[in-house]
Short mmCIF file of C-alpha atoms in Angstrom, two decimals:
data_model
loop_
_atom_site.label_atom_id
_atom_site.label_comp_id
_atom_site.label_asym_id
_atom_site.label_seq_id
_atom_site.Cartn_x
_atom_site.Cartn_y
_atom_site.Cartn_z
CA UNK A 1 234.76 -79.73 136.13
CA UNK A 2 231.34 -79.63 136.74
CA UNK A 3 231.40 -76.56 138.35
CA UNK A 4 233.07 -74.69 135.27
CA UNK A 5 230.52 -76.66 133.22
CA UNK A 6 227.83 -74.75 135.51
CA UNK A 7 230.03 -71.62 135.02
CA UNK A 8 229.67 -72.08 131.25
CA UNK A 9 226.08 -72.55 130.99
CA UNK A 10 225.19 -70.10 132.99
CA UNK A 11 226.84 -67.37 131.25
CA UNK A 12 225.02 -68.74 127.71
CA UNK A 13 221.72 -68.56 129.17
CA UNK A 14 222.38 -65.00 130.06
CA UNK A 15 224.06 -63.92 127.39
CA UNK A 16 221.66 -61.12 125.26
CA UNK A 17 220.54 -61.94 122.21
CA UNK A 18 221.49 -58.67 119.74
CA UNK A 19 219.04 -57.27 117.61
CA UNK A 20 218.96 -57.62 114.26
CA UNK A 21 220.25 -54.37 112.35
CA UNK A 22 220.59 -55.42 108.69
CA UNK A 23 218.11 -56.91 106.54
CA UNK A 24 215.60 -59.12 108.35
CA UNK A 25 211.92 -60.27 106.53
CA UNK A 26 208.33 -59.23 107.93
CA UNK A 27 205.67 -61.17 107.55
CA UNK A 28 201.58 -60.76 107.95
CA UNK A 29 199.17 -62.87 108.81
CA UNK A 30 197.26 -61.94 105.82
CA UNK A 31 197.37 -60.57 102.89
CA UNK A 32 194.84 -57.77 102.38
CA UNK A 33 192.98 -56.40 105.78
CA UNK A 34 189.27 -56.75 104.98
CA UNK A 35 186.27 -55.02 107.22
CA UNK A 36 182.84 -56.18 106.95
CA UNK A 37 179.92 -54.31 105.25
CA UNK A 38 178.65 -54.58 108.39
CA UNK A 39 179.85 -51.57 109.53
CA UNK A 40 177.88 -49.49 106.77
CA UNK A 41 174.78 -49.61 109.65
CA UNK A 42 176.83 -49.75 112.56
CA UNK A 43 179.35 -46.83 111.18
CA UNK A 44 182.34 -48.52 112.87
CA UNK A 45 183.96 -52.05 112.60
CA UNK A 46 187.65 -53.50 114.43
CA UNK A 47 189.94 -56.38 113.22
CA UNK A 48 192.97 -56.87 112.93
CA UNK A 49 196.18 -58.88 111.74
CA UNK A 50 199.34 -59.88 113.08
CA UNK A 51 203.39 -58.78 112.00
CA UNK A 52 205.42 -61.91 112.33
CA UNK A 53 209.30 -62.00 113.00
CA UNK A 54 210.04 -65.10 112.25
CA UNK A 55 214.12 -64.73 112.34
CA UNK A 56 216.08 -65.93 115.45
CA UNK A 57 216.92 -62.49 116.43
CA UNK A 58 214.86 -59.64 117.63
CA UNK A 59 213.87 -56.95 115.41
CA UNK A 60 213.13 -53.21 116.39
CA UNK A 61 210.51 -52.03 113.95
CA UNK A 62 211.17 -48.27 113.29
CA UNK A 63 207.54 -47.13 111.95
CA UNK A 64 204.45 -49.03 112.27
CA UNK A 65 202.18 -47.03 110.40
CA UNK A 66 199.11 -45.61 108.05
CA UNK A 67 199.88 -44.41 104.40
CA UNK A 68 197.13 -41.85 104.59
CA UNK A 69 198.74 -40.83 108.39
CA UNK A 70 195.90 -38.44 110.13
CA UNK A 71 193.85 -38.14 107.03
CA UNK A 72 192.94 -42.06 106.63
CA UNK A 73 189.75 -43.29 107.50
CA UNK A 74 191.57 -46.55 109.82
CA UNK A 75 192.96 -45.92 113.05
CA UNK A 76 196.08 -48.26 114.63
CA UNK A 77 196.35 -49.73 117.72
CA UNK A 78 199.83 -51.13 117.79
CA UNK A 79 200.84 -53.72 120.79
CA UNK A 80 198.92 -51.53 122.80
CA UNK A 81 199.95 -48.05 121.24
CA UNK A 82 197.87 -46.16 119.66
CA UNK A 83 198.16 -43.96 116.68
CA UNK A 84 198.46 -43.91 113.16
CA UNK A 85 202.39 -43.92 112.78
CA UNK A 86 203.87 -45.84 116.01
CA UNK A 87 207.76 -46.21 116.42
CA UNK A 88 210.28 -48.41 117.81
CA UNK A 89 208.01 -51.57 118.46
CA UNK A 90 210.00 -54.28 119.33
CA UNK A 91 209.65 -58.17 118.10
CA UNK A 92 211.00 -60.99 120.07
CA UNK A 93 212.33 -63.88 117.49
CA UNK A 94 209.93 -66.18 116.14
CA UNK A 95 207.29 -63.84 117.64
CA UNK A 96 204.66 -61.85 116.94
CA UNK A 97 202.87 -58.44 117.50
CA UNK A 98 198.92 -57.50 117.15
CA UNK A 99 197.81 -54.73 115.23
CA UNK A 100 193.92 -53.84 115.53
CA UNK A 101 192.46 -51.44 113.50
CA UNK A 102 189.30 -49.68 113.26
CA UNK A 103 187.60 -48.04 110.25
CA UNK A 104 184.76 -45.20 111.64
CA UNK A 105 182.75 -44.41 108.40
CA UNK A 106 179.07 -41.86 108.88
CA UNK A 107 176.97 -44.05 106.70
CA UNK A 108 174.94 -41.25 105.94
CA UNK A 109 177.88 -39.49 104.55
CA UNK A 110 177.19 -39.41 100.66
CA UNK A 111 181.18 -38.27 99.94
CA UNK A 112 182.68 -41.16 101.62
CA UNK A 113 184.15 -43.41 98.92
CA UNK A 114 182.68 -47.02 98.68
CA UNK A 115 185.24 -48.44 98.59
CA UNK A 116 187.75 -47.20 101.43
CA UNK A 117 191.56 -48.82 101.51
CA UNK A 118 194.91 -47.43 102.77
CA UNK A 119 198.09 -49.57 103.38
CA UNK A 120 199.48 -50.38 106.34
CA UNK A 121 203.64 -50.00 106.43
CA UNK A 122 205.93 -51.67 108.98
CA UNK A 123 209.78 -50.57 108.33
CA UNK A 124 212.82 -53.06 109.36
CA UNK A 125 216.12 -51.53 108.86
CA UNK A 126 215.02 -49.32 106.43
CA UNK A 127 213.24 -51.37 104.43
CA UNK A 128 209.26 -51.51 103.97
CA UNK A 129 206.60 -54.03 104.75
CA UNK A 130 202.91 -53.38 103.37
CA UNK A 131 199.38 -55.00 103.56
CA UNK A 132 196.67 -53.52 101.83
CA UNK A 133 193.25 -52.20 104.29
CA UNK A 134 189.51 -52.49 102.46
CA UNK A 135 186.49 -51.65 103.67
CA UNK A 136 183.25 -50.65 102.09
CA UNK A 137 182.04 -47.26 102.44
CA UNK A 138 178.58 -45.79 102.52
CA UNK A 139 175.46 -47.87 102.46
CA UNK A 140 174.71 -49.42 99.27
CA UNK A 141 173.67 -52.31 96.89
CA UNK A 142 176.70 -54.71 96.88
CA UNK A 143 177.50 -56.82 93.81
CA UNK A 144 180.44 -58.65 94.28
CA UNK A 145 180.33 -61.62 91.20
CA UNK A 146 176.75 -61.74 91.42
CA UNK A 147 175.60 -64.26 88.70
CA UNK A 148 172.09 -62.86 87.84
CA UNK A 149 169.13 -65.61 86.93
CA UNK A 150 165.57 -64.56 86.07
CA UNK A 151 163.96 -60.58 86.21
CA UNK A 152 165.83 -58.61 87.60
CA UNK A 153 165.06 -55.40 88.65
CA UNK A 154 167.14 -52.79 90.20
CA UNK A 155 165.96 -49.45 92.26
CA UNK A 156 166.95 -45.83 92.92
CA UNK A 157 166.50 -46.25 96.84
CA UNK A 158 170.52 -46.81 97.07
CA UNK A 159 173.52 -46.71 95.13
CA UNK A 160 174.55 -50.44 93.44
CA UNK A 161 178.33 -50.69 93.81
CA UNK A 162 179.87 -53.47 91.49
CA UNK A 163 182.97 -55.36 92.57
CA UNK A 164 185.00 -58.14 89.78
CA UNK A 165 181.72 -58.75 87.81
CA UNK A 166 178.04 -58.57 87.37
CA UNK A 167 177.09 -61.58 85.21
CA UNK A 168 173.55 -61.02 83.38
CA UNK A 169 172.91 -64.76 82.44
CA UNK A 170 171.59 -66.55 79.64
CA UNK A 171 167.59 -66.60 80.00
CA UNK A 172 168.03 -63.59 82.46
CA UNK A 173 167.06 -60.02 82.16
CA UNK A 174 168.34 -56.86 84.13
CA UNK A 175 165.96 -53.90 84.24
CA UNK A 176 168.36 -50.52 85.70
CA UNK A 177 165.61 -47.43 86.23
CA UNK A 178 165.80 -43.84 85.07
CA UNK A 179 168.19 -41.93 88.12
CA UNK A 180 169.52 -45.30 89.56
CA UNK A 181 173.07 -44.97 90.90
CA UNK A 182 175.77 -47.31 89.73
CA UNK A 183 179.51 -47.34 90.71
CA UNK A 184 182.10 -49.46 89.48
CA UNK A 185 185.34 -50.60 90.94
CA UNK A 186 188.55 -51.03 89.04
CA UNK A 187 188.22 -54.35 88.10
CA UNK A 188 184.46 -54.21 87.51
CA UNK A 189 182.51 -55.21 84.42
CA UNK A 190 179.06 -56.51 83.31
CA UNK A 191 179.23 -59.48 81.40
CA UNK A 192 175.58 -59.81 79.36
CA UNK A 193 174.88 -63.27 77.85
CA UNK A 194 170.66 -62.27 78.96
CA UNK A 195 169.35 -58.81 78.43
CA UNK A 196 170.28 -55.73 79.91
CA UNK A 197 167.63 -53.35 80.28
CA UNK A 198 168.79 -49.07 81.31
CA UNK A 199 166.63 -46.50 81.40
CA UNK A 200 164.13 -47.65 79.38
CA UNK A 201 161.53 -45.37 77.66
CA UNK A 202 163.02 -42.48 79.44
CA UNK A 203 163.19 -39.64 77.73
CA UNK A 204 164.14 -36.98 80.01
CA UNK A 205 168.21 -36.04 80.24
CA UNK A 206 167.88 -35.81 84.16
CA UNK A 207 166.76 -39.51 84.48
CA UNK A 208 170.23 -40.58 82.99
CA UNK A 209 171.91 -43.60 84.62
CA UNK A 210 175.81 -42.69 84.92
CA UNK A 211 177.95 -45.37 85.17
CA UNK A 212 181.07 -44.56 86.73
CA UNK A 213 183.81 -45.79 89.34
CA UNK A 214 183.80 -45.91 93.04
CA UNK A 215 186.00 -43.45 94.26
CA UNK A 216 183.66 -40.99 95.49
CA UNK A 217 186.72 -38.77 97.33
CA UNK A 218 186.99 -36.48 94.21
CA UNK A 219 188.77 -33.62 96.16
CA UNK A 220 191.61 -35.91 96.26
CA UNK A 221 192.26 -35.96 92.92
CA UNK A 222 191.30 -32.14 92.24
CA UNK A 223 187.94 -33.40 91.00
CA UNK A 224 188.72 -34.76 87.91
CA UNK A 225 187.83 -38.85 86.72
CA UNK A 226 190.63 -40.45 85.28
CA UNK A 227 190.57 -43.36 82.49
CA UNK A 228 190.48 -46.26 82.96
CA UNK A 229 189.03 -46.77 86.43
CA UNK A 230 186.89 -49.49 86.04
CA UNK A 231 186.13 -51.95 82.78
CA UNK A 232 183.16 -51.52 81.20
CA UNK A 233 180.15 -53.74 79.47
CA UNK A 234 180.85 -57.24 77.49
CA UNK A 235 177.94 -58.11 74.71
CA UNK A 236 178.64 -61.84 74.01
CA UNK A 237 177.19 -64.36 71.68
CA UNK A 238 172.93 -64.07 72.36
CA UNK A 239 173.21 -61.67 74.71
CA UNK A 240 171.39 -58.09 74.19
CA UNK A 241 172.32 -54.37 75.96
CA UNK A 242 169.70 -52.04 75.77
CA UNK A 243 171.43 -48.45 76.75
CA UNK A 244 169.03 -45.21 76.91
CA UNK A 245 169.99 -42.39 78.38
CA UNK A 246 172.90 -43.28 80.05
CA UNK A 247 176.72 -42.09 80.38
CA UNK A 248 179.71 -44.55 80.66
CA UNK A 249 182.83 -42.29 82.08
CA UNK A 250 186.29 -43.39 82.78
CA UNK A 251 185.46 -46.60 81.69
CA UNK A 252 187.67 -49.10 79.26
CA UNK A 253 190.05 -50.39 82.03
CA UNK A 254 191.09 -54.10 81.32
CA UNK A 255 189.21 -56.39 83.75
CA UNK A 256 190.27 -60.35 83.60
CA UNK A 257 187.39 -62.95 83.30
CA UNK A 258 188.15 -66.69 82.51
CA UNK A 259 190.03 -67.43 79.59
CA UNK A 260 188.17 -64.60 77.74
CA UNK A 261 190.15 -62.40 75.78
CA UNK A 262 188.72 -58.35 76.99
CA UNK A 263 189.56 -55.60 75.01
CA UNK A 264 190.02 -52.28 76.76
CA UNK A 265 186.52 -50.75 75.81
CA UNK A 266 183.76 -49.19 77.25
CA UNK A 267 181.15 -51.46 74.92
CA UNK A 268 182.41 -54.79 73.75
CA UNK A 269 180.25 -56.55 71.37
CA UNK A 270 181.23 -59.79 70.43
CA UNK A 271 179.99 -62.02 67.52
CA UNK A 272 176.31 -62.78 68.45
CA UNK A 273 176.11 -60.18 70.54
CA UNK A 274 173.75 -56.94 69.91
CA UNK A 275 173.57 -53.50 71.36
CA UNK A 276 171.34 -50.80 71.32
CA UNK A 277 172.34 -47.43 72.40
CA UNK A 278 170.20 -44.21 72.34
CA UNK A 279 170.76 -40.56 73.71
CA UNK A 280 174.00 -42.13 75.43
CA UNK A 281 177.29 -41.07 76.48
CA UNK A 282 180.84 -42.68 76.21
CA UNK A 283 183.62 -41.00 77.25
CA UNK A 284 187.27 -40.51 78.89
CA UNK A 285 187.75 -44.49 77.96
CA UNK A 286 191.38 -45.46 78.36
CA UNK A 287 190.87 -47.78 75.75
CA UNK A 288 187.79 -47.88 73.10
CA UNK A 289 184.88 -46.79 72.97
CA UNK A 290 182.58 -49.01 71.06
CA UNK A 291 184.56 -52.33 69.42
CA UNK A 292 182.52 -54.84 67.77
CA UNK A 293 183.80 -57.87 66.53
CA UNK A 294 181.37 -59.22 64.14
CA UNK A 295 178.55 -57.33 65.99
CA UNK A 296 175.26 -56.11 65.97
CA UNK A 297 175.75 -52.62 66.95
CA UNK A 298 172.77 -49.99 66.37
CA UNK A 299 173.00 -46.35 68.00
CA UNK A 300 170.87 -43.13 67.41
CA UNK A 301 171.62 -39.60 69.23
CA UNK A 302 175.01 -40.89 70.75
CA UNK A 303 178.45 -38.86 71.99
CA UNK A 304 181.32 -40.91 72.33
CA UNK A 305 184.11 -38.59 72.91
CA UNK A 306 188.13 -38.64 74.05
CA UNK A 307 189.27 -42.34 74.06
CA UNK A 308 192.41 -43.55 74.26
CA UNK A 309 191.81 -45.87 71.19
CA UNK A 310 189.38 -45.66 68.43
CA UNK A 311 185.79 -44.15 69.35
CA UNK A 312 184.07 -46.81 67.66
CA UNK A 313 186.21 -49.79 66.12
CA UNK A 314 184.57 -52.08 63.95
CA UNK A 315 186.55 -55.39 63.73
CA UNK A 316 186.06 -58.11 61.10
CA UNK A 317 183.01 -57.01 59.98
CA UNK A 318 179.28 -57.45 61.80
CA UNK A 319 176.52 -55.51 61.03
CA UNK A 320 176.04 -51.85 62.37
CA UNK A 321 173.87 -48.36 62.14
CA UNK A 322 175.07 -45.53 63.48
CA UNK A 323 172.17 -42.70 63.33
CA UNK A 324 173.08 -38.99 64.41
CA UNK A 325 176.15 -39.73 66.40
CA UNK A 326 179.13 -37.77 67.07
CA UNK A 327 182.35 -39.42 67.34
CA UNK A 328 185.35 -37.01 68.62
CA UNK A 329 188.67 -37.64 69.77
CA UNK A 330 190.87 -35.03 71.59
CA UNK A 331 193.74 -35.71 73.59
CA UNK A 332 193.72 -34.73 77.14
CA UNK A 333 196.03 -34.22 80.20
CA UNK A 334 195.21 -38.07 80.91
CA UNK A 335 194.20 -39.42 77.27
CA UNK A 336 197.12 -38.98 73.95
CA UNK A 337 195.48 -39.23 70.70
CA UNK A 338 198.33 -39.57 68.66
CA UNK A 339 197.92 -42.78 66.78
CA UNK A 340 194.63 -44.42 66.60
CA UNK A 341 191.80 -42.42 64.49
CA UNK A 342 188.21 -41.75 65.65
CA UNK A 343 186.69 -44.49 63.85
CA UNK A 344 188.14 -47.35 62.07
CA UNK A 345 186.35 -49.82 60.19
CA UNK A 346 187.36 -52.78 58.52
CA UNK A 347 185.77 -56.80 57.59
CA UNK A 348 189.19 -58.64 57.98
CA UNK A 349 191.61 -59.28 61.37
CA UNK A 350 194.98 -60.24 60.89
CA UNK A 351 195.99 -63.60 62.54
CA UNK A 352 199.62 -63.36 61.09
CA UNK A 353 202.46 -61.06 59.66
CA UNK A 354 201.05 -62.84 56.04
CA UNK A 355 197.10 -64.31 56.58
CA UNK A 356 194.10 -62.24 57.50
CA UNK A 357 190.47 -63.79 57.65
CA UNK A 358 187.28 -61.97 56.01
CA UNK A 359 183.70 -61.97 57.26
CA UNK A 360 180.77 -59.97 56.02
CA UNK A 361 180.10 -56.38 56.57
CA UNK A 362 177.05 -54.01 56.56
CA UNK A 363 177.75 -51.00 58.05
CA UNK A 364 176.07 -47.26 57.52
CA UNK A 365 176.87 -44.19 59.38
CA UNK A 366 173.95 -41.66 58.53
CA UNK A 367 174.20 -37.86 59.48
CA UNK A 368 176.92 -38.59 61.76
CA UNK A 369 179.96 -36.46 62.61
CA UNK A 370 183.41 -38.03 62.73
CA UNK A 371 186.29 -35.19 64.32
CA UNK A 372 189.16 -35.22 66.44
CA UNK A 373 192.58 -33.74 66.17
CA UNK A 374 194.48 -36.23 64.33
CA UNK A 375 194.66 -34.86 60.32
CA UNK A 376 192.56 -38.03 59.39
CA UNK A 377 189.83 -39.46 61.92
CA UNK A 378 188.68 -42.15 59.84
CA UNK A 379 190.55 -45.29 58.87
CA UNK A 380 188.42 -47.98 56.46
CA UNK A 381 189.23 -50.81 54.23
CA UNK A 382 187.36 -53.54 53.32
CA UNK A 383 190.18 -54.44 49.65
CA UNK A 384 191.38 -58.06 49.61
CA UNK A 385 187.65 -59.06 50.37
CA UNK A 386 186.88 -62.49 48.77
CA UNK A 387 184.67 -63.84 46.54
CA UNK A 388 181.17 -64.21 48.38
CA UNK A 389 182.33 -61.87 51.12
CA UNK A 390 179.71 -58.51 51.57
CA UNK A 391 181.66 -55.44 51.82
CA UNK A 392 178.90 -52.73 52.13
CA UNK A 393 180.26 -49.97 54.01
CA UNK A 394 177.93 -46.59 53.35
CA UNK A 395 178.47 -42.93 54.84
CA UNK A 396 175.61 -41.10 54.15
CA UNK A 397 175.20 -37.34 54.69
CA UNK A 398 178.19 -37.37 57.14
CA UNK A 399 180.48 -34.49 58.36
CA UNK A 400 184.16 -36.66 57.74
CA UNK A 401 187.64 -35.53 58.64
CA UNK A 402 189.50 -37.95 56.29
CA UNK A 403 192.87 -36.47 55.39
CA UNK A 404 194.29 -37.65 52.11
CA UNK A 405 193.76 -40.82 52.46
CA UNK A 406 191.82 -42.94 49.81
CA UNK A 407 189.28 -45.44 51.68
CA UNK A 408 187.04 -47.75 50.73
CA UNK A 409 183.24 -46.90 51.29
CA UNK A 410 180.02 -45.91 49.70
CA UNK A 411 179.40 -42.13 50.32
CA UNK A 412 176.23 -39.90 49.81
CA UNK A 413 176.63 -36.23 49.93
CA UNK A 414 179.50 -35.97 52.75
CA UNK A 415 181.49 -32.94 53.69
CA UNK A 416 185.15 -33.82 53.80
CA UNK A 417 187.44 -31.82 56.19
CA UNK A 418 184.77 -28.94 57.37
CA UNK A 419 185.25 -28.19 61.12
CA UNK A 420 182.19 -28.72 62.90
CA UNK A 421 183.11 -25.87 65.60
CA UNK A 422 182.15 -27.56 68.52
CA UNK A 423 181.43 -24.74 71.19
CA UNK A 424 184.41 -26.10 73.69
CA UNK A 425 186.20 -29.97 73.27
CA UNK A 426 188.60 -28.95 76.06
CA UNK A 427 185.17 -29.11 78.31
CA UNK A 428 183.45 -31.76 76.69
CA UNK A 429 181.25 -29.50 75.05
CA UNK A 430 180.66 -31.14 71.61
CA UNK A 431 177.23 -28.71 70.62
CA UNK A 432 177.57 -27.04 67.52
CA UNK A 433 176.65 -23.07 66.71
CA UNK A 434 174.10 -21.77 64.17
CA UNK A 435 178.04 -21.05 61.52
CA UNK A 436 178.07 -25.17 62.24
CA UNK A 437 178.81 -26.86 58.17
CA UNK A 438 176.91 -29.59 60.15
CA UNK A 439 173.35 -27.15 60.40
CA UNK A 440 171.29 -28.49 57.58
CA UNK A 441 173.28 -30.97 56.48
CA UNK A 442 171.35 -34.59 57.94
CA UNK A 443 168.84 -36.32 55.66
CA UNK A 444 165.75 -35.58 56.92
CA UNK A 445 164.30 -38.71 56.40
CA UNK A 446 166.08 -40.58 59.55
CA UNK A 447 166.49 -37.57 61.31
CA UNK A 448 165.21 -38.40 65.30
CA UNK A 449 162.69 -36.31 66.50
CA UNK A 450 164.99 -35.49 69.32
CA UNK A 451 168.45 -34.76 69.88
CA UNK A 452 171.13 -35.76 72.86
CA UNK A 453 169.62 -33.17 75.25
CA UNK A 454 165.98 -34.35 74.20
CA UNK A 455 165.45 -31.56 72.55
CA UNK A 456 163.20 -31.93 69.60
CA UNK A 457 165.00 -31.01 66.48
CA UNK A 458 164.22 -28.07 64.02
CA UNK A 459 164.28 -28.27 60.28
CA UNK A 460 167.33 -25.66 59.08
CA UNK A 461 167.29 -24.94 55.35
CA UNK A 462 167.85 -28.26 53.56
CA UNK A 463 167.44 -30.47 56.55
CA UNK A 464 167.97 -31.22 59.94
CA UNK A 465 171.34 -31.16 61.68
CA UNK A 466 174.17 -33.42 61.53
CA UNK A 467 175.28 -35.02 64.71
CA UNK A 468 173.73 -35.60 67.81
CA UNK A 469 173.09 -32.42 69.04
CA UNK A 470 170.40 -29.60 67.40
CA UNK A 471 172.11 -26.37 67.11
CA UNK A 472 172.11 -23.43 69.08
CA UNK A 473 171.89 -19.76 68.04
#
């Protein structure tokens, strides 16, 4: 007996374990790769992870391997095999593999993205395992939630890249020079409860600050910006944005923050909150452009152009001046402006299918131009207003593309339904000829000296030029 007991026993312990074929669960031991920005000066930086089997069978893995393959900026080394797509790695069970990887970035390189990621894919019978690989790219300014206190102010010596959120708090100013450099990543958005300070007193259009996102690696998307790539600015209760000269581009991404409720714009201005904007640029926002909800909005020589929701919405009232400004809606290959109209203004918000609430409104738009492709741009009500309520709504010498619609406003010498004949929307080319029904057509007496291009303006028979650009034989 004890000798077939011996017999027995043996043969288990020798007995090969078979390899899992079907199914089967990968794990890592983490969930996104991360490099350190300290790699920006060194131009190279290693870590790695580990791929856990963690059934009671081996497992062959069948591709360990990059998403980008050759072309990404991370290079494998797989349980001692390297390359960027290794095969046929074998797991023991309840075991484990390494994988080290290395990112090798020129920090001098001003087209490497700064923000660099890739996914790394292990396959089990078919099926695919992924962890995410970030790294930052080219030496720069790094704001990852940065809470800002006291003066600050920012310099053109290197790019600022902004990661989540850059808080400008209460009591705190930030001053952003003429020709700084900021880039925003997807789920990046100032938040302004201080002052917020760009470009100020410039008044040259090469000292313009552009705001735009972080993927620097434009050739891979045939050089075009796309909406929606990072979020955009958030005026709140006290706070104060100062823009001058500057361009937001495919901005108006939703970015979450607390319990705050963020509407997909480029500008938010919330009650209490003020902005300033002159000789700027909004455009390509997947969402709005400018929404103010009960705001203090106040903008001379502006373009905001091709958003996927109104160029400028005005929400339950607030108290705005729009001064030669050109609002224009188009759709695009990555923007459909089907539904929402250029600019839509209204002093109520609906809380149910039955009960809206009313707040006071005092709103002009003065030699302005308000265009797009939609039969009617302009959407504005302010009926059902009650007693005690202000309702002033006033478009005064204003190029309007209102359709048949009957609307609620005060209106001084508009042109209804004239095409402005922009030189060339499909290009973002919103200048207007000499033939222009806009040449002439501003009251003179708020006209800016200068227009968009800080050009100074010339007096055409009857006036200056509507809109925020000066004509051009």
């Amino acid at each position: 007996c004890l000798a077939l007991l011996f017999v027995m026993t043996y043969s288990s312990s020798c007995k090969k374990q078979q390899t899992l074929t079907v199914g089967g669960v990968l794990k890592f031991s983490v969930d996104t790769l991360k490099f350190d920005t300290v790699f920006t000066a060194a131009g190279s930086f290693t870590t790695g992870l580990l791929i856990y089997n963690n059934q009671s069978s081996p497992v062959v893995l069948s591709s360990v391997r990059l998403q980008a393959g050759n072309t990404s900026y991370f290079h494998l080394n797989v349980d001692g095999f390297q390359g960027n797509n290794v095969s046929n790695i074998h797991i023991a069970p309840h075991d484990s593999v390494y994988v080290f990887a290395t990112v090798n970035i020129d920090p001098t390189n001003k087209t490497t993205p700064f923000i660099i990621s890739d996914q790394l894919i292990a396959t089990l019978n078919g099926k695919d395992f992924s962890v995410v690989f970030t790294a930052y790219g080219q030496n720069a300014h790094y704001i990852v939630r940065d809470s800002l206190i006291g003066v600050n102010n920012w310099d053109t010596v290197l790019p600022y890249v902004v990661l989540h959120q850059c808080v400008v708090g209460p009591s705190t100013t930030l001053n952003i020079p003429a020709r700084a450099r900021v880039y925003m990543h997807q789920d990046a958005r100032f938040f302004v409860y201080g002052t917020m300070n760009v470009c100020p007193g410039s008044q040259l259009a090469s000292d313009s600050v552009v705001f735009q996102g972080d993927r620097l690696d434009r050739v891979y998307f045939g050089y075009l910006g796309f909406p929606g790539e990072w979020g955009g600015f958030y005026v709140v209760n006290g706070g104060t944005c100062n823009l001058n000269n500057a361009v937001l581009k495919n901005c108006g991404g939703s970015t979450p923050y607390y319990n705050y409720s963020i509407q997909p714009a480029a500008v938010e201005v919330d009650s209490g909150g003020k902005l300033l904007m002159t000789n700027t640029i909004i455009k390509n926002s997947i969402g709005h452009g400018i929404f103010s909800f009960q705001g203090n909005v106040t903008a001379t020589n502006c373009l905001i152009e091709d958003c996927g929701g109104e160029a400028l919405a005005v929400v339950l009232g607030g108290k705005d001046s729009f001064n030669s400004c050109t609002f224009a809606n188009y759709s695009t290959s990555s923007i459909s402006h089907l539904n929402n109209p250029t600019v839509g203004i209204v002093n109520w918000l609906q809380i149910s299918q039955t009960e809206y609430i009313y707040s006071n409104l005092n709103a002009v738009l003065r030699n302005c131009i308000v265009w797009g492709s939609l039969d009617s741009e302009l959407v504005c009500d302010t009926s059902g207003s009650p007693a005690g309520t202000q309702a002033y709504l006033q478009f005064d010498h204003c190029l309007l593309k209102k359709g048949k619609q009957t609307e609620t406003f005060v209106q001084m010498n508009a042109c209804f339904n004239q095409d402005p004949l922009f030189k060339d929307p499909t290009k973002d080319n919103f200048h207007i000829p000499a033939t222009s029904p806009a040449v002439g057509k501003g009251v003179t007496a708020y006209e800016p000296i200068y227009d968009l291009d800080w050009n100074a303006r010339l007096y055409s028979t009857g006036g200056y030029d509507v809109g925020c650009y000066q004509h051009s034989n």
